[in-house]
Amino acid sequence: MNAPHETGILQASAGFAGLEAPHVVAVPTDPLPQPHWVAWNAPLAQALGLPSVPGDEWLLRLSGHAAETPWCSAYAGHQFGVWAGPLGDGRAHTLGLLTLAGQPQEIQLKGAGRTPFSRMGDGRAVLRSSIREYLASEAMAGLGIPTTRALAVTGSALPVQRETVETAAIVTRVAESFIRFGHFEHFAHHGHHDALRRLTDHVIARFYPECATAPVPAQALLAAVVQRTARLMARWQAVGFCHGVMNTDNMSILGLTLDYGPFGFMDAFDFHHVCNHSDSHGRYAYDQQPSIGWWNCAALGSALMPLIGDEAGVREALDGYAPAFQAALTEAFRAKLGLAVPMEHDYRLASGLLSLLHESHADYTGFFRALCSLRRDDPATDGPLRDRLLDRQAFDRWAGDYRARLAAENSRDGERAAAMRQANPKYVLRNYLAELAIRDAREGRFATLETLSRVLAAPFDEHPGQEAWAEEPPAWAGTLSVSCSS
Ligand code: AMP
Ligand code: MG
């Protein structure tokens, strides 16, 4: 690694996982003409050692007028269950590294022009999707869910053709690594076993050092990634987050939420909710995400086969998925229900409630936040909860079980409510909220985006005066649809 650059970004001369062309290539950016700021994440900037109020040099640099030579990497993957062949950083340029809490972080521009991996794409990202990625990254971080971060969005009048003509933007992303399952699949598919080994060794040395001394390090890595992925899926389910495009090229080797496209936080609860309009078969529906997480880990396992050596080793690692997922899901729902002492059948209690929410299409976030205020010994105060559901008798039966369960651990209302308000966010990035920020930003007004990102960064707090951001979607939001187009 070279000496620090004068404005803070380290040159990434070490490149990507010690790999070279054609897997990793230096690619100049195609800068946005006459860029302007859309968003700057001052708290993250400060944590990275950058100014809280950035100067023009940062506007230019993060709009692709880069001083350093960025690099792009090849990857592959399965898209919608089908082998998609070569993909790669078609619109992502990694500028270099900065340090966050002692850990080097990759700084990546998304939308800074074509690369050797762009295929038919234009290398651009539009303002709409860049704002969505920025808000979602920071909302997930606020929820404490592993995710890539977003440092900034810059915009430009440059037209970009999607379903309609939109304008270009660049989101600056930050993560310890953007390595995907698809990187491993790329090397395995082409029989580049030497590169596969170097990538694996790099990931183990850098991120999973405890696997280095295992009898079969690649199997230990797979087992560790399986654990992280299973836990990530449980966190998504618990907060009602649907990713929308869980292709293996969008799966992080670090278990981070990665590549925000047609994602959605559920409003009305529906087990079969499909957030991505392009996903006509519902492959990535809410209730499919956990099994797709496993499927993707299995694809990673196939890619690692040459290093693991036998199928039994792969299977053994994959067998860790279901128990890890169920344990993490139970833990997450215990917290959501305010159950401090683990007892048998706790998940059954949670799933009973989910069925009620599903039948009523009740607002997921709103219901759980309201549940925080339940009075253990006073069913007469249940009105605000019952009114959210169609079958009130069914709710009463469930609430009876819940109250018995609370009594079994001697749960006290005040303590439980406080704990539950740390597990059930008041604010999530509902689609219509992102849309409000986008509409204003298109008119050159960025205050909505700024306020919304501040609220979402602390989603468990009450934020007096900001309650409007917790409201259920208005009627006009019914026509919103998100697709792969970004
Ligand atoms: P995604 O669906 O965004 O995860 O992207 C899948 C693949 O398509 C990745 O290799 C991306 O780099 C590439 N890609 C998506 N959009 C574009 C674009 N506008 N220009 C170039 N490549 C793109
Ligand atoms: Mg992607």
Short mmCIF file of C-alpha atoms and ligand atoms in Angstrom, two decimals:
data_model
loop_
_atom_site.label_atom_id
_atom_site.label_comp_id
_atom_site.label_asym_id
_atom_site.label_seq_id
_atom_site.Cartn_x
_atom_site.Cartn_y
_atom_site.Cartn_z
CA MET A 1 0.00 0.00 0.00
CA ASN A 2 1.29 3.48 -0.82
CA ALA A 3 1.57 6.49 1.43
CA PRO A 4 -1.67 8.30 2.25
CA HIS A 5 -2.89 10.53 -0.50
CA GLU A 6 -2.95 14.17 0.51
CA THR A 7 -6.76 14.27 0.68
CA GLY A 8 -7.09 11.11 2.66
CA ILE A 9 -7.77 8.24 0.28
CA LEU A 10 -5.06 5.63 0.15
CA GLN A 11 -3.98 4.37 -3.22
CA ALA A 12 -5.17 0.85 -3.77
CA SER A 13 -2.02 -0.25 -5.52
CA ALA A 14 -2.25 -3.64 -3.80
CA GLY A 15 -5.33 -4.12 -5.97
CA PHE A 16 -7.91 -6.73 -5.27
CA ALA A 17 -7.11 -9.76 -3.17
CA GLY A 18 -3.65 -9.96 -4.71
CA LEU A 19 -5.24 -10.75 -8.07
CA GLU A 20 -4.34 -9.19 -11.37
CA ALA A 21 -5.70 -8.70 -14.88
CA PRO A 22 -7.94 -9.95 -16.35
CA HIS A 23 -9.71 -10.48 -13.01
CA VAL A 24 -8.89 -7.00 -11.76
CA VAL A 25 -8.24 -4.05 -14.04
CA ALA A 26 -7.40 -0.40 -13.58
CA VAL A 27 -10.21 1.59 -15.19
CA PRO A 28 -10.51 5.36 -15.39
CA THR A 29 -13.83 6.89 -14.43
CA ASP A 30 -16.03 8.89 -16.78
CA PRO A 31 -16.85 11.88 -14.57
CA LEU A 32 -20.26 13.47 -14.15
CA PRO A 33 -20.32 16.84 -15.89
CA GLN A 34 -20.96 19.83 -13.61
CA PRO A 35 -21.72 17.76 -10.55
CA HIS A 36 -23.60 18.97 -7.49
CA TRP A 37 -24.06 17.56 -4.01
CA VAL A 38 -27.15 15.50 -3.32
CA ALA A 39 -26.11 14.06 0.03
CA TRP A 40 -23.07 13.95 2.28
CA ASN A 41 -23.08 11.65 5.29
CA ALA A 42 -21.27 13.87 7.80
CA PRO A 43 -21.23 11.39 10.72
CA LEU A 44 -19.78 8.62 8.54
CA ALA A 45 -17.37 11.08 6.93
CA GLN A 46 -16.06 12.10 10.34
CA ALA A 47 -15.71 8.47 11.40
CA LEU A 48 -13.60 7.95 8.27
CA GLY A 49 -11.44 10.95 9.06
CA LEU A 50 -12.99 13.13 6.36
CA PRO A 51 -14.33 16.66 6.84
CA SER A 52 -17.91 17.02 8.07
CA VAL A 53 -18.36 19.81 5.52
CA PRO A 54 -16.66 18.66 2.32
CA GLY A 55 -14.91 21.01 -0.06
CA ASP A 56 -15.14 21.09 -3.84
CA GLU A 57 -12.26 18.66 -4.18
CA TRP A 58 -14.52 15.98 -2.66
CA LEU A 59 -17.43 16.91 -4.90
CA LEU A 60 -15.20 16.41 -7.92
CA ARG A 61 -13.49 13.30 -6.66
CA LEU A 62 -16.74 11.56 -5.75
CA SER A 63 -18.20 12.52 -9.11
CA GLY A 64 -15.51 10.56 -10.87
CA HIS A 65 -12.89 13.27 -11.34
CA ALA A 66 -10.59 10.91 -9.54
CA ALA A 67 -7.00 11.64 -8.71
CA GLU A 68 -6.21 7.97 -8.28
CA THR A 69 -6.59 5.10 -10.73
CA PRO A 70 -9.61 3.12 -9.61
CA TRP A 71 -10.02 -0.57 -10.24
CA CYS A 72 -12.83 -2.90 -11.17
CA SER A 73 -13.13 -6.66 -10.72
CA ALA A 74 -14.61 -9.57 -12.59
CA TYR A 75 -17.28 -11.71 -11.01
CA ALA A 76 -20.07 -13.98 -12.18
CA GLY A 77 -23.17 -15.41 -10.61
CA HIS A 78 -26.57 -17.01 -10.66
CA GLN A 79 -29.38 -14.58 -11.42
CA PHE A 80 -32.92 -15.71 -10.62
CA GLY A 81 -31.59 -19.23 -10.19
CA VAL A 82 -29.89 -19.41 -13.58
CA TRP A 83 -26.16 -19.26 -14.31
CA ALA A 84 -25.62 -15.77 -15.71
CA GLY A 85 -21.99 -16.09 -16.81
CA PRO A 86 -19.61 -13.17 -16.61
CA LEU A 87 -20.81 -10.09 -14.77
CA GLY A 88 -18.36 -7.92 -12.80
CA ASP A 89 -18.13 -4.31 -11.71
CA GLY A 90 -20.08 -2.92 -14.64
CA ARG A 91 -20.61 0.44 -13.00
CA ALA A 92 -18.53 0.31 -9.83
CA HIS A 93 -15.04 1.75 -9.48
CA THR A 94 -13.08 1.23 -6.28
CA LEU A 95 -11.05 4.31 -5.48
CA GLY A 96 -9.00 3.03 -2.58
CA LEU A 97 -9.08 2.58 1.15
CA LEU A 98 -9.94 4.62 4.23
CA THR A 99 -9.96 3.50 7.82
CA LEU A 100 -13.09 3.14 9.96
CA ALA A 101 -12.77 2.02 13.58
CA GLY A 102 -9.30 0.68 12.83
CA GLN A 103 -10.42 -1.37 9.81
CA PRO A 104 -9.53 -0.50 6.22
CA GLN A 105 -12.62 0.23 4.15
CA GLU A 106 -12.99 0.19 0.38
CA ILE A 107 -14.38 3.38 -1.11
CA GLN A 108 -16.38 2.65 -4.24
CA LEU A 109 -18.19 4.85 -6.75
CA LYS A 110 -21.33 3.38 -8.29
CA GLY A 111 -22.28 4.98 -11.60
CA ALA A 112 -18.98 6.54 -12.69
CA GLY A 113 -19.06 5.22 -16.23
CA ARG A 114 -18.43 2.16 -18.32
CA THR A 115 -15.91 -0.54 -17.45
CA PRO A 116 -14.72 -3.69 -19.24
CA PHE A 117 -17.54 -5.46 -17.34
CA SER A 118 -20.36 -3.16 -18.42
CA ARG A 119 -21.63 -5.47 -21.17
CA MET A 120 -24.64 -3.65 -22.68
CA GLY A 121 -24.93 -1.23 -19.76
CA ASP A 122 -24.08 2.45 -19.76
CA GLY A 123 -22.09 2.38 -16.53
CA ARG A 124 -24.42 4.94 -14.97
CA ALA A 125 -26.78 5.04 -12.02
CA VAL A 126 -29.77 7.36 -11.84
CA LEU A 127 -30.61 9.86 -9.11
CA ARG A 128 -33.64 7.83 -8.01
CA SER A 129 -31.77 4.58 -7.36
CA SER A 130 -28.74 6.36 -5.87
CA ILE A 131 -30.94 8.09 -3.30
CA ARG A 132 -32.66 4.78 -2.52
CA GLU A 133 -29.29 3.07 -1.99
CA TYR A 134 -28.01 5.93 0.17
CA LEU A 135 -31.10 5.97 2.39
CA ALA A 136 -31.38 2.19 2.66
CA SER A 137 -27.71 1.68 3.55
CA GLU A 138 -27.93 4.17 6.35
CA ALA A 139 -31.35 2.95 7.51
CA MET A 140 -29.97 -0.60 7.79
CA ALA A 141 -26.91 0.67 9.65
CA GLY A 142 -29.25 2.53 12.01
CA LEU A 143 -31.14 -0.70 12.62
CA GLY A 144 -27.87 -2.43 13.46
CA ILE A 145 -28.12 -4.79 10.48
CA PRO A 146 -24.84 -5.59 8.68
CA THR A 147 -24.65 -3.52 5.49
CA THR A 148 -22.43 -1.65 3.12
CA ARG A 149 -22.53 2.06 3.97
CA ALA A 150 -23.13 5.17 1.89
CA LEU A 151 -20.91 8.22 2.21
CA ALA A 152 -22.35 10.51 -0.45
CA VAL A 153 -24.46 11.03 -3.51
CA THR A 154 -23.52 13.50 -6.20
CA GLY A 155 -25.76 14.39 -9.11
CA SER A 156 -25.66 15.96 -12.54
CA ALA A 157 -28.00 17.03 -15.30
CA LEU A 158 -26.51 14.32 -17.53
CA PRO A 159 -29.46 12.44 -19.07
CA VAL A 160 -29.65 8.68 -18.60
CA GLN A 161 -32.13 6.49 -20.44
CA ARG A 162 -34.13 4.02 -18.37
CA GLU A 163 -37.90 3.47 -18.85
CA THR A 164 -37.91 7.24 -19.13
CA VAL A 165 -35.06 9.72 -19.36
CA GLU A 166 -33.66 10.36 -15.88
CA THR A 167 -30.51 12.08 -14.64
CA ALA A 168 -27.21 10.58 -13.58
CA ALA A 169 -25.87 10.33 -10.05
CA ILE A 170 -23.09 8.53 -8.25
CA VAL A 171 -23.39 6.94 -4.84
CA THR A 172 -20.17 6.51 -2.90
CA ARG A 173 -20.26 3.24 -1.02
CA VAL A 174 -18.07 2.07 1.83
CA ALA A 175 -17.43 -1.48 3.02
CA GLU A 176 -14.60 -3.56 4.40
CA SER A 177 -14.94 -5.51 1.20
CA PHE A 178 -17.32 -5.75 -1.74
CA ILE A 179 -16.30 -9.35 -2.46
CA ARG A 180 -19.34 -11.37 -3.50
CA PHE A 181 -20.19 -15.07 -3.73
CA GLY A 182 -20.02 -14.40 -7.48
CA HIS A 183 -16.28 -13.69 -7.32
CA PHE A 184 -15.69 -17.29 -6.18
CA GLU A 185 -18.12 -18.64 -8.76
CA HIS A 186 -16.29 -16.75 -11.50
CA PHE A 187 -12.95 -18.43 -10.76
CA ALA A 188 -14.46 -21.86 -10.15
CA HIS A 189 -16.50 -21.76 -13.35
CA HIS A 190 -13.48 -20.94 -15.50
CA GLY A 191 -11.26 -23.47 -13.72
CA HIS A 192 -8.96 -20.73 -12.41
CA HIS A 193 -8.22 -22.74 -9.28
CA ASP A 194 -5.05 -20.86 -8.55
CA ALA A 195 -6.93 -17.56 -8.48
CA LEU A 196 -9.73 -19.21 -6.49
CA ARG A 197 -7.19 -20.26 -3.89
CA ARG A 198 -5.59 -16.82 -3.73
CA LEU A 199 -8.98 -15.15 -3.31
CA THR A 200 -9.95 -17.65 -0.61
CA ASP A 201 -6.62 -17.22 1.20
CA HIS A 202 -7.03 -13.46 1.04
CA VAL A 203 -10.57 -13.52 2.44
CA ILE A 204 -9.54 -15.88 5.24
CA ALA A 205 -6.42 -13.90 6.15
CA ARG A 206 -8.21 -10.58 6.10
CA PHE A 207 -11.69 -11.35 7.43
CA TYR A 208 -11.84 -14.89 8.82
CA PRO A 209 -8.41 -15.49 10.40
CA GLU A 210 -9.87 -18.13 12.72
CA CYS A 211 -10.42 -20.37 9.65
CA ALA A 212 -6.72 -20.41 8.73
CA THR A 213 -5.85 -23.11 11.22
CA ALA A 214 -8.88 -25.34 10.52
CA PRO A 215 -8.15 -28.77 8.96
CA VAL A 216 -9.78 -27.58 5.70
CA PRO A 217 -9.68 -23.76 5.75
CA ALA A 218 -12.00 -23.38 2.73
CA GLN A 219 -14.63 -25.54 4.46
CA ALA A 220 -14.27 -23.50 7.64
CA LEU A 221 -14.72 -20.35 5.56
CA LEU A 222 -17.86 -21.73 3.95
CA ALA A 223 -19.21 -22.70 7.38
CA ALA A 224 -18.50 -19.20 8.71
CA VAL A 225 -20.13 -17.50 5.71
CA VAL A 226 -23.13 -19.80 6.10
CA GLN A 227 -23.47 -18.65 9.71
CA ARG A 228 -23.28 -14.97 8.82
CA THR A 229 -25.68 -15.33 5.91
CA ALA A 230 -28.21 -17.23 8.02
CA ARG A 231 -28.06 -14.58 10.71
CA LEU A 232 -28.41 -11.80 8.12
CA MET A 233 -31.54 -13.46 6.71
CA ALA A 234 -33.02 -13.62 10.21
CA ARG A 235 -32.36 -9.91 10.69
CA TRP A 236 -34.02 -9.10 7.36
CA GLN A 237 -37.07 -11.20 8.21
CA ALA A 238 -37.40 -9.62 11.63
CA VAL A 239 -37.42 -6.08 10.28
CA GLY A 240 -39.56 -6.89 7.24
CA PHE A 241 -36.85 -6.12 4.71
CA CYS A 242 -37.07 -7.64 1.24
CA HIS A 243 -33.90 -7.42 -0.84
CA GLY A 244 -35.55 -8.00 -4.18
CA VAL A 245 -32.58 -9.39 -6.16
CA MET A 246 -30.87 -12.05 -4.10
CA ASN A 247 -28.69 -13.21 -6.97
CA THR A 248 -25.39 -14.74 -5.93
CA ASP A 249 -23.54 -11.73 -7.35
CA ASN A 250 -25.37 -9.60 -4.78
CA MET A 251 -24.36 -11.77 -1.80
CA SER A 252 -21.55 -10.42 0.34
CA ILE A 253 -18.82 -12.79 1.54
CA LEU A 254 -18.92 -10.78 4.77
CA GLY A 255 -22.66 -11.26 5.32
CA LEU A 256 -23.44 -7.62 4.58
CA THR A 257 -26.60 -6.40 2.93
CA LEU A 258 -25.26 -5.48 -0.50
CA ASP A 259 -26.57 -3.88 -3.71
CA TYR A 260 -29.73 -1.99 -2.94
CA GLY A 261 -31.95 -2.04 -6.02
CA PRO A 262 -35.64 -2.96 -5.99
CA PHE A 263 -35.64 -3.59 -2.21
CA GLY A 264 -38.56 -2.77 0.06
CA PHE A 265 -39.38 -2.55 3.74
CA MET A 266 -42.80 -4.09 4.06
CA ASP A 267 -45.71 -1.87 4.93
CA ALA A 268 -48.71 -4.24 5.00
CA PHE A 269 -47.48 -7.63 6.18
CA ASP A 270 -47.73 -10.43 3.64
CA PHE A 271 -45.68 -13.63 3.80
CA HIS A 272 -45.62 -13.73 0.01
CA HIS A 273 -44.77 -10.08 -0.55
CA VAL A 274 -42.64 -9.51 -3.68
CA CYS A 275 -41.01 -6.10 -3.69
CA ASN A 276 -39.38 -6.31 -7.13
CA HIS A 277 -41.82 -5.73 -9.95
CA SER A 278 -39.45 -7.60 -12.32
CA ASP A 279 -39.60 -10.77 -10.15
CA SER A 280 -42.68 -12.19 -11.82
CA HIS A 281 -42.36 -15.65 -10.23
CA GLY A 282 -41.79 -14.35 -6.73
CA ARG A 283 -38.47 -16.14 -6.39
CA TYR A 284 -37.34 -13.50 -3.91
CA ALA A 285 -40.62 -13.08 -2.02
CA TYR A 286 -40.36 -12.27 1.69
CA ASP A 287 -41.01 -15.83 2.80
CA GLN A 288 -38.52 -17.23 0.26
CA GLN A 289 -35.55 -15.20 1.43
CA PRO A 290 -34.30 -17.64 4.08
CA SER A 291 -34.27 -20.60 1.67
CA ILE A 292 -32.72 -18.48 -1.08
CA GLY A 293 -30.00 -17.51 1.40
CA TRP A 294 -29.30 -21.23 1.76
CA TRP A 295 -29.44 -21.79 -2.01
CA ASN A 296 -26.88 -19.04 -2.50
CA CYS A 297 -24.61 -20.55 0.13
CA ALA A 298 -24.91 -23.85 -1.75
CA ALA A 299 -23.74 -22.07 -4.93
CA LEU A 300 -20.78 -20.72 -2.97
CA GLY A 301 -20.16 -24.25 -1.70
CA SER A 302 -20.04 -25.59 -5.26
CA ALA A 303 -17.56 -22.88 -6.17
CA LEU A 304 -15.35 -23.83 -3.21
CA MET A 305 -15.52 -27.56 -4.00
CA PRO A 306 -12.07 -27.63 -5.66
CA LEU A 307 -10.57 -26.39 -2.39
CA ILE A 308 -12.78 -28.35 0.00
CA GLY A 309 -12.20 -31.56 -1.90
CA ASP A 310 -15.36 -33.54 -1.23
CA GLU A 311 -19.08 -33.03 -1.24
CA ALA A 312 -19.44 -34.21 2.34
CA GLY A 313 -17.37 -31.24 3.50
CA VAL A 314 -19.58 -28.82 1.59
CA ARG A 315 -22.73 -30.47 2.92
CA GLU A 316 -21.46 -30.37 6.48
CA ALA A 317 -20.87 -26.62 6.23
CA LEU A 318 -24.29 -26.03 4.64
CA ASP A 319 -25.99 -28.07 7.36
CA GLY A 320 -25.14 -25.25 9.73
CA TYR A 321 -27.53 -22.92 7.95
CA ALA A 322 -30.95 -24.01 9.22
CA PRO A 323 -30.07 -24.15 12.94
CA ALA A 324 -28.23 -20.82 12.75
CA PHE A 325 -31.14 -19.19 10.97
CA GLN A 326 -33.76 -20.58 13.35
CA ALA A 327 -31.74 -19.59 16.41
CA ALA A 328 -31.20 -16.06 15.12
CA LEU A 329 -34.83 -15.70 14.07
CA THR A 330 -36.09 -16.89 17.44
CA GLU A 331 -33.71 -14.51 19.19
CA ALA A 332 -34.85 -11.61 17.02
CA PHE A 333 -38.54 -12.28 17.61
CA ARG A 334 -37.98 -12.79 21.34
CA ALA A 335 -36.56 -9.30 21.39
CA LYS A 336 -39.47 -7.97 19.32
CA LEU A 337 -41.93 -9.53 21.78
CA GLY A 338 -39.98 -8.30 24.79
CA LEU A 339 -39.26 -11.80 26.09
CA ALA A 340 -36.19 -11.55 28.28
CA VAL A 341 -36.00 -15.18 29.42
CA PRO A 342 -35.83 -17.77 26.61
CA MET A 343 -38.51 -20.44 26.86
CA GLU A 344 -39.67 -23.25 24.63
CA HIS A 345 -42.21 -22.40 21.93
CA ASP A 346 -41.29 -18.70 21.83
CA TYR A 347 -41.06 -18.78 18.07
CA ARG A 348 -44.49 -20.39 17.84
CA LEU A 349 -45.90 -17.38 19.67
CA ALA A 350 -44.24 -15.04 17.17
CA SER A 351 -45.40 -16.99 14.13
CA GLY A 352 -48.95 -17.00 15.46
CA LEU A 353 -48.85 -13.24 15.51
CA LEU A 354 -47.36 -13.07 12.01
CA SER A 355 -50.27 -15.14 10.70
CA LEU A 356 -52.69 -12.61 12.18
CA LEU A 357 -50.78 -9.72 10.60
CA HIS A 358 -50.76 -11.56 7.28
CA GLU A 359 -54.50 -12.20 7.31
CA SER A 360 -55.21 -8.56 8.09
CA HIS A 361 -52.44 -7.10 5.93
CA ALA A 362 -51.62 -5.07 9.03
CA ASP A 363 -48.78 -2.59 8.95
CA TYR A 364 -45.75 -4.57 10.12
CA THR A 365 -43.60 -1.84 11.64
CA GLY A 366 -46.56 0.03 13.11
CA PHE A 367 -48.05 -3.04 14.75
CA PHE A 368 -44.88 -4.12 16.52
CA ARG A 369 -44.18 -0.59 17.69
CA ALA A 370 -47.70 -0.38 19.09
CA LEU A 371 -47.25 -3.76 20.78
CA CYS A 372 -44.48 -2.20 22.92
CA SER A 373 -47.21 -0.38 24.88
CA LEU A 374 -49.30 -3.47 25.72
CA ARG A 375 -50.28 -3.59 29.40
CA ARG A 376 -49.73 -7.05 30.75
CA ASP A 377 -52.59 -7.11 33.20
CA ASP A 378 -55.05 -4.87 31.41
CA PRO A 379 -56.61 -6.34 28.25
CA ALA A 380 -59.13 -3.49 28.29
CA THR A 381 -56.35 -1.23 26.94
CA ASP A 382 -55.79 -3.38 23.82
CA GLY A 383 -58.04 -1.26 21.59
CA PRO A 384 -55.30 0.35 19.49
CA LEU A 385 -53.85 -3.11 18.74
CA ARG A 386 -57.15 -4.88 18.09
CA ASP A 387 -58.19 -2.09 15.73
CA ARG A 388 -55.25 -2.88 13.47
CA LEU A 389 -56.57 -6.41 12.82
CA LEU A 390 -59.65 -7.78 11.12
CA ASP A 391 -60.19 -10.79 13.36
CA ARG A 392 -60.28 -9.26 16.81
CA GLN A 393 -61.26 -12.45 18.60
CA ALA A 394 -58.22 -14.14 17.11
CA PHE A 395 -56.11 -11.31 18.43
CA ASP A 396 -57.66 -11.69 21.89
CA ARG A 397 -56.78 -15.38 21.90
CA TRP A 398 -53.22 -14.62 20.85
CA ALA A 399 -52.92 -11.82 23.39
CA GLY A 400 -54.11 -14.23 26.10
CA ASP A 401 -51.24 -16.58 25.26
CA TYR A 402 -48.83 -13.67 25.10
CA ARG A 403 -49.92 -12.39 28.49
CA ALA A 404 -49.51 -15.85 30.01
CA ARG A 405 -46.03 -16.00 28.53
CA LEU A 406 -45.18 -12.57 29.92
CA ALA A 407 -46.48 -13.59 33.32
CA ALA A 408 -44.32 -16.73 33.20
CA GLU A 409 -41.23 -14.55 33.27
CA ASN A 410 -42.73 -11.92 35.54
CA SER A 411 -42.39 -9.30 32.83
CA ARG A 412 -42.84 -5.69 33.95
CA ASP A 413 -44.54 -3.28 31.55
CA GLY A 414 -42.15 -0.33 31.79
CA GLU A 415 -38.96 -2.34 31.43
CA ARG A 416 -40.38 -4.47 28.66
CA ALA A 417 -41.65 -1.45 26.71
CA ALA A 418 -38.24 0.22 26.88
CA ALA A 419 -36.48 -2.94 25.70
CA MET A 420 -39.02 -3.55 22.95
CA ARG A 421 -38.59 -0.02 21.64
CA GLN A 422 -34.95 -0.92 20.99
CA ALA A 423 -36.00 -3.96 18.95
CA ASN A 424 -39.02 -2.57 17.09
CA PRO A 425 -38.13 0.52 15.05
CA LYS A 426 -40.53 3.41 14.86
CA TYR A 427 -39.09 4.45 11.50
CA VAL A 428 -38.15 2.33 8.48
CA LEU A 429 -37.48 3.36 4.90
CA ARG A 430 -40.93 2.86 3.48
CA ASN A 431 -41.03 3.10 -0.30
CA TYR A 432 -43.16 6.21 -0.26
CA LEU A 433 -40.70 8.01 2.02
CA ALA A 434 -37.86 7.36 -0.40
CA GLU A 435 -40.16 8.60 -3.16
CA LEU A 436 -40.78 11.87 -1.31
CA ALA A 437 -37.03 12.43 -0.97
CA ILE A 438 -36.52 11.59 -4.65
CA ARG A 439 -39.27 13.92 -5.88
CA ASP A 440 -37.80 16.84 -3.92
CA ALA A 441 -34.25 16.05 -5.00
CA ARG A 442 -35.33 16.09 -8.64
CA GLU A 443 -36.46 19.68 -8.02
CA GLY A 444 -33.13 20.51 -6.43
CA ARG A 445 -34.44 20.39 -2.87
CA PHE A 446 -32.45 18.10 -0.60
CA ALA A 447 -33.92 18.91 2.83
CA THR A 448 -36.32 15.94 2.76
CA LEU A 449 -33.45 13.56 2.06
CA GLU A 450 -31.39 15.10 4.81
CA THR A 451 -34.12 15.00 7.45
CA LEU A 452 -35.21 11.51 6.49
CA SER A 453 -31.68 10.15 6.67
CA ARG A 454 -31.20 11.72 10.09
CA VAL A 455 -34.38 10.09 11.40
CA LEU A 456 -33.57 6.70 9.86
CA ALA A 457 -30.07 6.75 11.35
CA ALA A 458 -31.73 6.48 14.80
CA PRO A 459 -34.89 4.51 13.96
CA PHE A 460 -35.67 3.39 17.52
CA ASP A 461 -35.84 6.94 18.88
CA GLU A 462 -39.15 8.81 19.09
CA HIS A 463 -37.96 11.97 17.27
CA PRO A 464 -40.67 14.34 18.58
CA GLY A 465 -42.01 16.49 15.77
CA GLN A 466 -40.95 13.98 13.08
CA GLU A 467 -43.79 11.49 13.57
CA ALA A 468 -45.00 11.98 10.02
CA TRP A 469 -42.11 9.74 8.85
CA ALA A 470 -43.63 6.86 10.80
CA GLU A 471 -46.99 7.04 9.06
CA GLU A 472 -48.40 4.27 6.92
CA PRO A 473 -48.32 4.85 3.17
CA PRO A 474 -50.82 7.34 1.75
CA ALA A 475 -53.18 6.28 -1.04
CA TRP A 476 -50.94 7.62 -3.82
CA ALA A 477 -48.18 5.21 -2.75
CA GLY A 478 -50.31 2.30 -3.96
CA THR A 479 -49.18 3.01 -7.51
CA LEU A 480 -45.46 2.95 -6.71
CA SER A 481 -43.53 0.04 -8.14
CA VAL A 482 -39.84 -0.73 -8.10
CA SER A 483 -38.04 -2.84 -10.65
CA CYS A 484 -34.51 -3.89 -11.56
CA SER A 485 -34.12 -0.68 -13.56
CA SER A 486 -31.66 1.50 -11.71
P1 AMP B 1 -27.43 -5.63 -10.51
O1 AMP B 1 -28.68 -6.19 -11.06
O2 AMP B 1 -27.47 -4.14 -10.29
O3 AMP B 1 -26.92 -6.36 -9.32
O4 AMP B 1 -26.31 -5.79 -11.65
C1 AMP B 1 -25.99 -7.02 -12.24
C2 AMP B 1 -24.81 -6.82 -13.15
O5 AMP B 1 -25.13 -5.86 -14.16
C3 AMP B 1 -23.55 -6.32 -12.49
O6 AMP B 1 -22.46 -6.89 -13.16
C4 AMP B 1 -23.61 -4.83 -12.74
O7 AMP B 1 -22.34 -4.23 -12.72
C5 AMP B 1 -24.22 -4.77 -14.12
N1 AMP B 1 -24.96 -3.54 -14.37
C6 AMP B 1 -26.17 -3.18 -13.87
N2 AMP B 1 -26.53 -1.97 -14.34
C7 AMP B 1 -25.53 -1.55 -15.15
C8 AMP B 1 -25.32 -0.38 -15.93
N3 AMP B 1 -26.20 0.60 -15.98
N4 AMP B 1 -24.17 -0.30 -16.63
C9 AMP B 1 -23.26 -1.29 -16.59
N5 AMP B 1 -23.40 -2.40 -15.89
C10 AMP B 1 -24.53 -2.55 -15.16
MG MG B 2 -25.38 -6.25 -8.22
#
